[in-house]
């Protein structure tokens, strides 16, 4: 194995390791302040999508521009050297499919339908421009983090399955299994980030160059080509992952990766049908209102649509959320879950708080720290709790279901919700009553009541309520700080 | 570097490739910097202007006319304040905010009388107003309210643009206190002058509904929570929305079962119209037309406490019958 190849594999191991390690530390609740969303913030697909949907590029995503500039110099090195999903596919391809040389040559040929990824990119950016950000569905970093975090991780001993997680896992596994048949099929044919990098990769200053005189047309360079970019024929820099395997394979030393290397005779732009490209862009544009309508629109607040603390107002939130599931990994109680139906069709896989699974710890602000795009603002704990003197950040309001509550309806003493209530003074207070019970016995009861002006909607009450499947105190989104229209109570005097 | 197998590329090609890569890099840089934090995550609300005009010394803060037709009463009352020209300049856009809340006929006195609205439109047009807009977010279906109240036809004939409440754009405004976070109809914020044209009615919570309460109608969804502390909220709205003029329609007043009414037994023909620049004074006069002592009204006291005006009806210049 050549030093080049060893170096590349080392890079891939390091970045895959970093990706997994950050995800692991995040899920473990490591109190250290690691840059958890680092790799996600370098993602130009997220940056372009958010900029198109929100009309603004959050500062956290600005470094993604640097990756594009580096791509202009070196080509799609991100795909071959950094992308964790690329590395995982390469690994899957290596482990799952011992191929004969003939088969290898066969599967590493370029195919015209690899242009699908560019049409997908056009469609996703069209949709973002029309106001619905869906790049996260196929973004390789989101796809990998979500598949691992929401799908596979919870299956480890001690984990709890996540609603909608199986689909995230299925997508990830399908991507990996596809490499059994065609190496890196996802990268080659479906990855919108790869397509975006390819748009810039065609300008790459460093590229694979074939020395015509010494090449014996032996085709060995195709043997391990990751991008199916035809180093032997009309090399396609827009497809090339810069894995440099071809250099390694060439027995004649006829290939080189050189600054201003000679381009192949054909300028080798991505082979695209202009009609399909425009069609997919328009399709994306039109899909935005459809997706929105299918979910009932963004305008109406929904009871179960409880967003994590610090989440922007719904419309701005959806313009920024890339469905990476990092907030869900970060949540220490498992309260944050990927939405299946709560957020409509366009909000599929965006994070929601499900109090019955976990309460929102009063002073915890990890979800905002993990969010790569600022869809969930990073709050200071004093801001979230309201200890800075301003009203606390609310995500909803708790309501007692008097028909299910033990002291309200069964004559059974219980104070668990009041005990769990973290605000100071408590939003839940106890109304002391004596109630005639069956056969003349007098029951002394403390009935929980909610003072809505103090409730932050954390759901710790709902989470700990001893009344099984459906709690006797439940949180809905009304009163959430982020939506001034989703309120019931009057504000304080001017 | 001079490998005989790899002759260098031509100078021309090198220049083309270097410059196209540089251009692309510049485009990335420009795009990044151009979009960087271009919009703040949460937009600030729009400013609500002060539409008042400083009165010349000697003019009364309010004047009431009675006995004539609604149009005559409007003309006399406005003339007593120095004439509409004092308030509306040529070329301005004026927004009239009548109360067209309900699917009721003029005889039922649940909405502002259409002739009062129409006469104000004619006065503003006569003073050279470029556009006169009429807007209210009704409680019932706006199409029914505007049509059955007669306001759509009368104001339209007089030359106003009667805005379709179902299509009124709502924008975030920098409201404070109780109404903070609510949205306001956009044409109001863009208007040069604003005339508040309520009808005097009974109300089950605030006891009477007049000028300051009429601002509910420019607010969007969520305004119904303002009923939780009605007197404070009415006064806060009075502090937020400062109209050029308040014109109170007491042609017919609704004495009971407000603010919708329905029965003609609850309607009293008073035949008066008041125009004024002090919204608290206007509301105090309106209360008297309903047989209510303004000193007993919580929102009048709240408004006086905030310095929005003086609820002493003796300050009104009564013009008597024509």
PDB file of C-alpha atoms in Angstrom, chain A residues 484-485 487 491-494, chain B residues 43-49 51 170-185 188-189 215-223 225-226 232-242:
ATOM      1  CA  UNK A 484     -46.593  35.174  20.608  1.00  0.00           C
ATOM      2  CA  UNK A 485     -49.832  34.054  18.960  1.00  0.00           C
ATOM      3  CA  UNK A 487     -50.852  32.037  24.044  1.00  0.00           C
ATOM      4  CA  UNK A 491     -49.058  39.678  29.279  1.00  0.00           C
ATOM      5  CA  UNK A 492     -47.909  41.903  32.152  1.00  0.00           C
ATOM      6  CA  UNK A 493     -48.783  45.640  32.075  1.00  0.00           C
ATOM      7  CA  UNK A 494     -46.828  47.860  29.719  1.00  0.00           C
TER       8      UNK A 494
ATOM      9  CA  UNK B  43     -37.566  40.405  13.294  1.00  0.00           C
ATOM     10  CA  UNK B  44     -38.427  43.507  15.271  1.00  0.00           C
ATOM     11  CA  UNK B  45     -42.020  44.722  15.120  1.00  0.00           C
ATOM     12  CA  UNK B  46     -42.972  47.694  12.978  1.00  0.00           C
ATOM     13  CA  UNK B  47     -43.238  51.132  14.539  1.00  0.00           C
ATOM     14  CA  UNK B  48     -46.721  52.490  15.299  1.00  0.00           C
ATOM     15  CA  UNK B  49     -46.799  56.170  14.482  1.00  0.00           C
ATOM     16  CA  UNK B  51     -51.118  60.282  14.025  1.00  0.00           C
ATOM     17  CA  UNK B 170     -51.140  41.395   9.310  1.00  0.00           C
ATOM     18  CA  UNK B 171     -47.687  42.407  10.522  1.00  0.00           C
ATOM     19  CA  UNK B 172     -45.831  42.230  13.808  1.00  0.00           C
ATOM     20  CA  UNK B 173     -45.824  45.627  15.499  1.00  0.00           C
ATOM     21  CA  UNK B 174     -43.942  46.862  18.517  1.00  0.00           C
ATOM     22  CA  UNK B 175     -46.913  46.583  20.839  1.00  0.00           C
ATOM     23  CA  UNK B 176     -46.191  46.614  24.539  1.00  0.00           C
ATOM     24  CA  UNK B 177     -47.967  45.203  27.540  1.00  0.00           C
ATOM     25  CA  UNK B 178     -51.053  43.082  27.114  1.00  0.00           C
ATOM     26  CA  UNK B 179     -51.119  43.227  23.336  1.00  0.00           C
ATOM     27  CA  UNK B 180     -47.399  42.468  22.902  1.00  0.00           C
ATOM     28  CA  UNK B 181     -46.831  39.830  20.263  1.00  0.00           C
ATOM     29  CA  UNK B 182     -50.139  40.442  18.505  1.00  0.00           C
ATOM     30  CA  UNK B 183     -50.230  41.459  14.867  1.00  0.00           C
ATOM     31  CA  UNK B 184     -51.710  44.646  13.430  1.00  0.00           C
ATOM     32  CA  UNK B 185     -53.302  45.261  10.029  1.00  0.00           C
ATOM     33  CA  UNK B 188     -52.926  51.061   9.413  1.00  0.00           C
ATOM     34  CA  UNK B 189     -49.181  51.292   9.922  1.00  0.00           C
ATOM     35  CA  UNK B 215     -58.757  49.293  18.464  1.00  0.00           C
ATOM     36  CA  UNK B 216     -59.430  45.611  19.063  1.00  0.00           C
ATOM     37  CA  UNK B 217     -60.536  45.636  15.431  1.00  0.00           C
ATOM     38  CA  UNK B 218     -57.066  46.374  14.040  1.00  0.00           C
ATOM     39  CA  UNK B 219     -55.514  43.420  15.898  1.00  0.00           C
ATOM     40  CA  UNK B 220     -55.136  39.893  14.555  1.00  0.00           C
ATOM     41  CA  UNK B 221     -55.513  36.477  16.122  1.00  0.00           C
ATOM     42  CA  UNK B 222     -55.056  36.340  19.876  1.00  0.00           C
ATOM     43  CA  UNK B 223     -56.813  39.621  20.637  1.00  0.00           C
ATOM     44  CA  UNK B 225     -57.128  37.202  25.472  1.00  0.00           C
ATOM     45  CA  UNK B 226     -57.210  40.954  26.143  1.00  0.00           C
ATOM     46  CA  UNK B 232     -56.096  47.903  31.640  1.00  0.00           C
ATOM     47  CA  UNK B 233     -56.006  46.577  28.083  1.00  0.00           C
ATOM     48  CA  UNK B 234     -58.327  49.258  26.698  1.00  0.00           C
ATOM     49  CA  UNK B 235     -56.144  51.931  28.271  1.00  0.00           C
ATOM     50  CA  UNK B 236     -52.998  50.294  26.875  1.00  0.00           C
ATOM     51  CA  UNK B 237     -54.516  50.263  23.404  1.00  0.00           C
ATOM     52  CA  UNK B 238     -55.409  53.926  23.880  1.00  0.00           C
ATOM     53  CA  UNK B 239     -51.774  54.637  24.710  1.00  0.00           C
ATOM     54  CA  UNK B 240     -50.561  52.668  21.670  1.00  0.00           C
ATOM     55  CA  UNK B 241     -52.920  53.943  18.986  1.00  0.00           C
ATOM     56  CA  UNK B 242     -53.097  57.743  18.922  1.00  0.00           C
TER      57      UNK B 242
END
